[in-house]
PDB file of C-alpha atoms in Angstrom:
ATOM      1  CA  MET M   1     -67.559 -14.438 -54.739  1.00 53.00           C
ATOM      2  CA  ASN M   2     -65.065 -11.693 -53.983  1.00 59.00           C
ATOM      3  CA  ASN M   3     -61.406 -12.635 -53.551  1.00 79.00           C
ATOM      4  CA  ILE M   4     -61.940 -16.345 -54.285  1.00 87.00           C
ATOM      5  CA  HIS M   5     -59.056 -16.121 -56.758  1.00 88.00           C
ATOM      6  CA  ASN M   6     -56.749 -15.126 -53.869  1.00 92.00           C
ATOM      7  CA  LEU M   7     -57.379 -18.546 -52.306  1.00 94.00           C
ATOM      8  CA  THR M   8     -56.109 -22.056 -53.028  1.00 96.00           C
ATOM      9  CA  ILE M   9     -57.701 -25.032 -51.307  1.00 97.00           C
ATOM     10  CA  ILE M  10     -55.213 -27.788 -50.531  1.00 96.00           C
ATOM     11  CA  ILE M  11     -56.586 -31.280 -49.974  1.00 97.00           C
ATOM     12  CA  LEU M  12     -54.044 -33.863 -48.842  1.00 95.00           C
ATOM     13  CA  THR M  13     -54.942 -37.431 -49.747  1.00 95.00           C
ATOM     14  CA  TYR M  14     -53.425 -40.842 -49.227  1.00 92.00           C
ATOM     15  CA  ARG M  15     -55.409 -43.767 -50.555  1.00 87.00           C
ATOM     16  CA  THR M  16     -58.571 -41.787 -49.838  1.00 91.00           C
ATOM     17  CA  GLU M  17     -61.778 -43.508 -50.818  1.00 90.00           C
ATOM     18  CA  GLU M  18     -63.004 -41.916 -54.041  1.00 89.00           C
ATOM     19  CA  LYS M  19     -66.556 -41.456 -52.698  1.00 93.00           C
ATOM     20  CA  ILE M  20     -65.252 -39.495 -49.688  1.00 94.00           C
ATOM     21  CA  LEU M  21     -63.059 -37.247 -51.840  1.00 95.00           C
ATOM     22  CA  ILE M  22     -65.889 -36.631 -54.331  1.00 95.00           C
ATOM     23  CA  ASN M  23     -68.185 -35.529 -51.473  1.00 96.00           C
ATOM     24  CA  CYS M  24     -65.508 -33.042 -50.443  1.00 96.00           C
ATOM     25  CA  LEU M  25     -64.846 -31.774 -53.976  1.00 96.00           C
ATOM     26  CA  ASP M  26     -68.547 -31.441 -54.782  1.00 95.00           C
ATOM     27  CA  SER M  27     -68.973 -29.203 -51.728  1.00 95.00           C
ATOM     28  CA  ILE M  28     -66.410 -26.671 -53.031  1.00 95.00           C
ATOM     29  CA  ASP M  29     -67.378 -23.672 -55.167  1.00 91.00           C
ATOM     30  CA  SER M  30     -66.424 -24.491 -58.764  1.00 88.00           C
ATOM     31  CA  GLN M  31     -64.605 -21.136 -59.093  1.00 90.00           C
ATOM     32  CA  ALA M  32     -62.135 -22.026 -56.328  1.00 93.00           C
ATOM     33  CA  ASN M  33     -58.533 -22.999 -57.012  1.00 95.00           C
ATOM     34  CA  VAL M  34     -58.137 -26.565 -55.767  1.00 96.00           C
ATOM     35  CA  LEU M  35     -54.869 -28.440 -55.378  1.00 97.00           C
ATOM     36  CA  ILE M  36     -54.907 -32.077 -54.357  1.00 97.00           C
ATOM     37  CA  VAL M  37     -51.650 -33.446 -52.981  1.00 96.00           C
ATOM     38  CA  GLU M  38     -51.718 -37.231 -53.264  1.00 96.00           C
ATOM     39  CA  ASN M  39     -49.168 -38.685 -50.843  1.00 94.00           C
ATOM     40  CA  SER M  40     -48.067 -41.381 -53.304  1.00 94.00           C
ATOM     41  CA  ASN M  41     -47.005 -41.878 -56.898  1.00 94.00           C
ATOM     42  CA  ASN M  42     -50.465 -43.108 -57.995  1.00 93.00           C
ATOM     43  CA  ASN M  43     -50.675 -41.640 -61.505  1.00 94.00           C
ATOM     44  CA  GLU M  44     -53.952 -43.503 -62.169  1.00 93.00           C
ATOM     45  CA  PHE M  45     -55.582 -41.609 -59.264  1.00 93.00           C
ATOM     46  CA  LYS M  46     -54.244 -38.305 -60.644  1.00 94.00           C
ATOM     47  CA  LYS M  47     -55.650 -38.960 -64.128  1.00 94.00           C
ATOM     48  CA  LYS M  48     -59.019 -40.142 -62.806  1.00 94.00           C
ATOM     49  CA  ILE M  49     -59.567 -37.095 -60.568  1.00 94.00           C
ATOM     50  CA  GLU M  50     -58.292 -34.573 -63.131  1.00 94.00           C
ATOM     51  CA  ASN M  51     -60.578 -36.112 -65.783  1.00 94.00           C
ATOM     52  CA  LYS M  52     -63.598 -35.808 -63.484  1.00 94.00           C
ATOM     53  CA  TYR M  53     -62.597 -32.290 -62.287  1.00 94.00           C
ATOM     54  CA  PRO M  54     -60.617 -30.657 -65.137  1.00 92.00           C
ATOM     55  CA  ASP M  55     -60.267 -27.322 -63.290  1.00 91.00           C
ATOM     56  CA  LEU M  56     -58.295 -28.716 -60.378  1.00 93.00           C
ATOM     57  CA  ASN M  57     -54.716 -29.865 -60.155  1.00 93.00           C
ATOM     58  CA  VAL M  58     -53.445 -33.106 -58.634  1.00 96.00           C
ATOM     59  CA  VAL M  59     -49.777 -33.372 -57.705  1.00 95.00           C
ATOM     60  CA  LEU M  60     -48.091 -36.577 -56.569  1.00 96.00           C
ATOM     61  CA  SER M  61     -45.619 -36.346 -53.706  1.00 94.00           C
ATOM     62  CA  GLY M  62     -44.032 -39.669 -54.692  1.00 91.00           C
ATOM     63  CA  LYS M  63     -44.471 -41.291 -51.282  1.00 91.00           C
ATOM     64  CA  ASN M  64     -46.419 -40.968 -48.048  1.00 90.00           C
ATOM     65  CA  LEU M  65     -44.921 -37.841 -46.494  1.00 90.00           C
ATOM     66  CA  GLY M  66     -47.474 -37.649 -43.672  1.00 87.00           C
ATOM     67  CA  TYR M  67     -49.832 -34.779 -42.868  1.00 87.00           C
ATOM     68  CA  GLY M  68     -47.333 -31.988 -42.192  1.00 88.00           C
ATOM     69  CA  ALA M  69     -44.836 -32.635 -44.957  1.00 88.00           C
ATOM     70  CA  GLY M  70     -47.628 -33.441 -47.432  1.00 92.00           C
ATOM     71  CA  ASN M  71     -49.362 -30.122 -46.770  1.00 92.00           C
ATOM     72  CA  ASN M  72     -45.997 -28.318 -46.906  1.00 92.00           C
ATOM     73  CA  PHE M  73     -45.471 -29.910 -50.334  1.00 94.00           C
ATOM     74  CA  GLY M  74     -48.705 -28.271 -51.496  1.00 94.00           C
ATOM     75  CA  LEU M  75     -48.098 -24.953 -49.719  1.00 93.00           C
ATOM     76  CA  LYS M  76     -44.785 -24.550 -51.587  1.00 94.00           C
ATOM     77  CA  ILE M  77     -46.716 -24.671 -54.892  1.00 93.00           C
ATOM     78  CA  VAL M  78     -49.434 -22.181 -53.921  1.00 93.00           C
ATOM     79  CA  LYS M  79     -49.209 -18.768 -55.585  1.00 93.00           C
ATOM     80  CA  THR M  80     -52.258 -17.161 -53.930  1.00 93.00           C
ATOM     81  CA  LYS M  81     -52.379 -14.949 -50.840  1.00 93.00           C
ATOM     82  CA  TYR M  82     -54.429 -17.457 -48.829  1.00 94.00           C
ATOM     83  CA  ALA M  83     -54.652 -21.229 -48.576  1.00 95.00           C
ATOM     84  CA  LEU M  84     -57.316 -23.415 -47.034  1.00 95.00           C
ATOM     85  CA  ILE M  85     -56.022 -26.727 -45.703  1.00 96.00           C
ATOM     86  CA  LEU M  86     -59.013 -29.040 -45.989  1.00 96.00           C
ATOM     87  CA  ASN M  87     -59.197 -32.707 -45.052  1.00 95.00           C
ATOM     88  CA  PRO M  88     -60.657 -34.928 -47.779  1.00 96.00           C
ATOM     89  CA  ASP M  89     -63.361 -36.203 -45.416  1.00 95.00           C
ATOM     90  CA  ALA M  90     -64.608 -32.669 -44.704  1.00 94.00           C
ATOM     91  CA  THR M  91     -67.343 -30.937 -46.662  1.00 93.00           C
ATOM     92  CA  LEU M  92     -67.928 -27.213 -46.906  1.00 93.00           C
ATOM     93  CA  HIS M  93     -71.270 -25.571 -46.259  1.00 91.00           C
ATOM     94  CA  SER M  94     -72.402 -23.526 -49.249  1.00 88.00           C
ATOM     95  CA  ASN M  95     -71.306 -20.225 -47.686  1.00 90.00           C
ATOM     96  CA  ALA M  96     -68.113 -21.434 -45.953  1.00 91.00           C
ATOM     97  CA  LEU M  97     -65.626 -19.916 -48.410  1.00 92.00           C
ATOM     98  CA  GLU M  98     -67.569 -16.671 -48.511  1.00 92.00           C
ATOM     99  CA  ASN M  99     -67.532 -16.538 -44.697  1.00 90.00           C
ATOM    100  CA  PHE M 100     -63.755 -17.113 -44.560  1.00 91.00           C
ATOM    101  CA  LEU M 101     -63.230 -14.363 -47.139  1.00 90.00           C
ATOM    102  CA  LYS M 102     -65.531 -11.952 -45.268  1.00 90.00           C
ATOM    103  CA  ALA M 103     -63.726 -12.699 -41.998  1.00 90.00           C
ATOM    104  CA  GLN M 104     -60.288 -12.077 -43.519  1.00 88.00           C
ATOM    105  CA  LYS M 105     -61.467  -8.637 -44.618  1.00 88.00           C
ATOM    106  CA  LYS M 106     -62.670  -7.805 -41.104  1.00 87.00           C
ATOM    107  CA  ILE M 107     -59.686  -9.184 -39.203  1.00 89.00           C
ATOM    108  CA  GLN M 108     -56.830  -8.653 -41.714  1.00 75.00           C
ATOM    109  CA  GLU M 109     -54.054  -9.365 -39.193  1.00 90.00           C
ATOM    110  CA  PHE M 110     -54.285 -13.122 -38.682  1.00 94.00           C
ATOM    111  CA  ALA M 111     -52.281 -16.246 -39.387  1.00 90.00           C
ATOM    112  CA  ILE M 112     -55.097 -18.816 -39.228  1.00 90.00           C
ATOM    113  CA  LEU M 113     -58.885 -18.670 -39.330  1.00 92.00           C
ATOM    114  CA  ALA M 114     -60.782 -21.861 -38.575  1.00 91.00           C
ATOM    115  CA  PRO M 115     -64.434 -22.815 -38.352  1.00 90.00           C
ATOM    116  CA  TYR M 116     -66.067 -23.200 -35.001  1.00 82.00           C
ATOM    117  CA  ILE M 117     -67.598 -26.674 -35.000  1.00 75.00           C
ATOM    118  CA  GLN M 118     -70.709 -27.627 -33.079  1.00 55.00           C
ATOM    119  CA  GLU M 119     -69.098 -30.688 -31.515  1.00 52.00           C
ATOM    120  CA  ASP M 120     -66.848 -28.487 -29.391  1.00 48.00           C
ATOM    121  CA  LYS M 121     -67.889 -29.225 -25.799  1.00 46.00           C
ATOM    122  CA  ASP M 122     -66.163 -26.183 -24.330  1.00 54.00           C
ATOM    123  CA  ARG M 123     -69.132 -24.171 -22.996  1.00 47.00           C
ATOM    124  CA  SER M 124     -67.075 -21.057 -22.333  1.00 52.00           C
ATOM    125  CA  LYS M 125     -66.193 -20.847 -26.035  1.00 53.00           C
ATOM    126  CA  ALA M 126     -69.785 -21.517 -27.045  1.00 50.00           C
ATOM    127  CA  ASN M 127     -70.983 -18.616 -24.886  1.00 52.00           C
ATOM    128  CA  GLN M 128     -68.429 -16.288 -26.474  1.00 52.00           C
ATOM    129  CA  PHE M 129     -69.965 -16.993 -29.891  1.00 50.00           C
ATOM    130  CA  GLU M 130     -73.387 -15.637 -29.063  1.00 53.00           C
ATOM    131  CA  ASN M 131     -72.632 -12.420 -30.943  1.00 56.00           C
ATOM    132  CA  SER M 132     -71.097 -14.297 -33.940  1.00 71.00           C
ATOM    133  CA  SER M 133     -67.820 -12.382 -33.675  1.00 80.00           C
ATOM    134  CA  PRO M 134     -64.516 -14.142 -34.362  1.00 87.00           C
ATOM    135  CA  ILE M 135     -62.681 -15.122 -31.204  1.00 88.00           C
ATOM    136  CA  LYS M 136     -58.935 -15.284 -30.714  1.00 89.00           C
ATOM    137  CA  VAL M 137     -57.702 -18.757 -29.671  1.00 88.00           C
ATOM    138  CA  GLU M 138     -54.375 -20.487 -29.147  1.00 84.00           C
ATOM    139  CA  ASN M 139     -54.965 -23.477 -31.422  1.00 85.00           C
ATOM    140  CA  VAL M 140     -57.432 -24.954 -33.861  1.00 88.00           C
ATOM    141  CA  LYS M 141     -58.279 -28.346 -35.301  1.00 88.00           C
ATOM    142  CA  GLY M 142     -56.415 -29.162 -38.492  1.00 82.00           C
ATOM    143  CA  PHE M 143     -59.288 -30.367 -40.678  1.00 90.00           C
ATOM    144  CA  ALA M 144     -59.993 -26.870 -42.069  1.00 89.00           C
ATOM    145  CA  MET M 145     -57.484 -24.060 -41.610  1.00 91.00           C
ATOM    146  CA  PHE M 146     -57.604 -20.827 -43.624  1.00 91.00           C
ATOM    147  CA  LEU M 147     -54.023 -19.550 -43.772  1.00 92.00           C
ATOM    148  CA  ASN M 148     -52.808 -16.003 -44.412  1.00 93.00           C
ATOM    149  CA  LEU M 149     -49.578 -17.106 -46.084  1.00 91.00           C
ATOM    150  CA  SER M 150     -47.685 -13.838 -45.500  1.00 90.00           C
ATOM    151  CA  GLU M 151     -47.856 -14.498 -41.732  1.00 90.00           C
ATOM    152  CA  PHE M 152     -45.785 -17.697 -42.089  1.00 84.00           C
ATOM    153  CA  ARG M 153     -42.563 -16.165 -43.438  1.00 83.00           C
ATOM    154  CA  ASP M 154     -40.828 -16.089 -40.044  1.00 81.00           C
ATOM    155  CA  VAL M 155     -42.427 -19.228 -38.640  1.00 78.00           C
ATOM    156  CA  GLY M 156     -42.558 -21.629 -41.572  1.00 78.00           C
ATOM    157  CA  PHE M 157     -45.317 -24.140 -42.060  1.00 80.00           C
ATOM    158  CA  PHE M 158     -45.697 -27.590 -40.491  1.00 69.00           C
ATOM    159  CA  ASP M 159     -42.779 -29.212 -38.657  1.00 67.00           C
ATOM    160  CA  GLU M 160     -41.998 -32.268 -40.773  1.00 66.00           C
ATOM    161  CA  ASN M 161     -40.711 -34.177 -37.755  1.00 71.00           C
ATOM    162  CA  PHE M 162     -44.383 -34.819 -36.959  1.00 65.00           C
ATOM    163  CA  PHE M 163     -45.879 -37.456 -39.256  1.00 64.00           C
ATOM    164  CA  PHE M 164     -49.588 -37.642 -38.493  1.00 64.00           C
ATOM    165  CA  TYR M 165     -50.581 -36.225 -35.102  1.00 66.00           C
ATOM    166  CA  PHE M 166     -50.150 -32.863 -33.337  1.00 73.00           C
ATOM    167  CA  GLU M 167     -48.826 -30.997 -36.402  1.00 82.00           C
ATOM    168  CA  GLU M 168     -51.480 -28.296 -36.177  1.00 85.00           C
ATOM    169  CA  ILE M 169     -50.995 -27.910 -32.411  1.00 85.00           C
ATOM    170  CA  ASP M 170     -47.257 -27.452 -32.889  1.00 83.00           C
ATOM    171  CA  LEU M 171     -47.818 -24.980 -35.727  1.00 80.00           C
ATOM    172  CA  CYS M 172     -50.313 -22.954 -33.683  1.00 83.00           C
ATOM    173  CA  LYS M 173     -47.929 -22.870 -30.717  1.00 90.00           C
ATOM    174  CA  ARG M 174     -45.077 -21.596 -32.878  1.00 89.00           C
ATOM    175  CA  LEU M 175     -47.355 -18.951 -34.417  1.00 90.00           C
ATOM    176  CA  ILE M 176     -48.533 -17.739 -30.989  1.00 89.00           C
ATOM    177  CA  ASN M 177     -44.912 -17.633 -29.765  1.00 89.00           C
ATOM    178  CA  HIS M 178     -44.164 -15.302 -32.716  1.00 85.00           C
ATOM    179  CA  GLY M 179     -47.053 -12.993 -31.827  1.00 91.00           C
ATOM    180  CA  LYS M 180     -49.316 -14.236 -34.626  1.00 92.00           C
ATOM    181  CA  LYS M 181     -53.103 -14.395 -34.251  1.00 92.00           C
ATOM    182  CA  ILE M 182     -55.449 -17.352 -34.657  1.00 87.00           C
ATOM    183  CA  TYR M 183     -59.235 -17.048 -34.730  1.00 92.00           C
ATOM    184  CA  LEU M 184     -62.284 -19.283 -34.699  1.00 90.00           C
ATOM    185  CA  ILE M 185     -65.024 -18.078 -37.041  1.00 89.00           C
ATOM    186  CA  PRO M 186     -68.531 -18.941 -35.828  1.00 86.00           C
ATOM    187  CA  GLU M 187     -70.226 -18.596 -39.214  1.00 77.00           C
TER     188      GLU M 187
END
């Protein structure tokens, strides 16, 4: 898969059920860089996951930092051009990473790409996806966000004053206010 080495997948966990996390990890291409940020100091969890998946890295934040600060903790470690914030209860379709990487080649100037999910009840958006082209939006859901890290230099990442809700909405608003672009990807 082209450019997969330019991507790090960050999965933030906090006392996540092992079965749920394993479903997520098993859905990810084995060539992908994966970083799990465990929002605790649970060294037993770290050892268990790294033993089962020797190619991924688990870092311990030391305490429950919340969604925004926990993801920021991981984003500060990332050395790749792109990062995919992925919730541990999400699973990727077999071609999801490939579709994100194809979309980033087409669009190039973007801050966030996110999947369009079927549950979205907004009919006007659904109609815009008939041609399968990415569509510019003002915000996305935080369960899966493909970030072009160079676009965050002026804006920063998540506001750590938010602990568990509205972090992605705030981040999207700040990006839009700085003229950055956010897209939903129908594939």
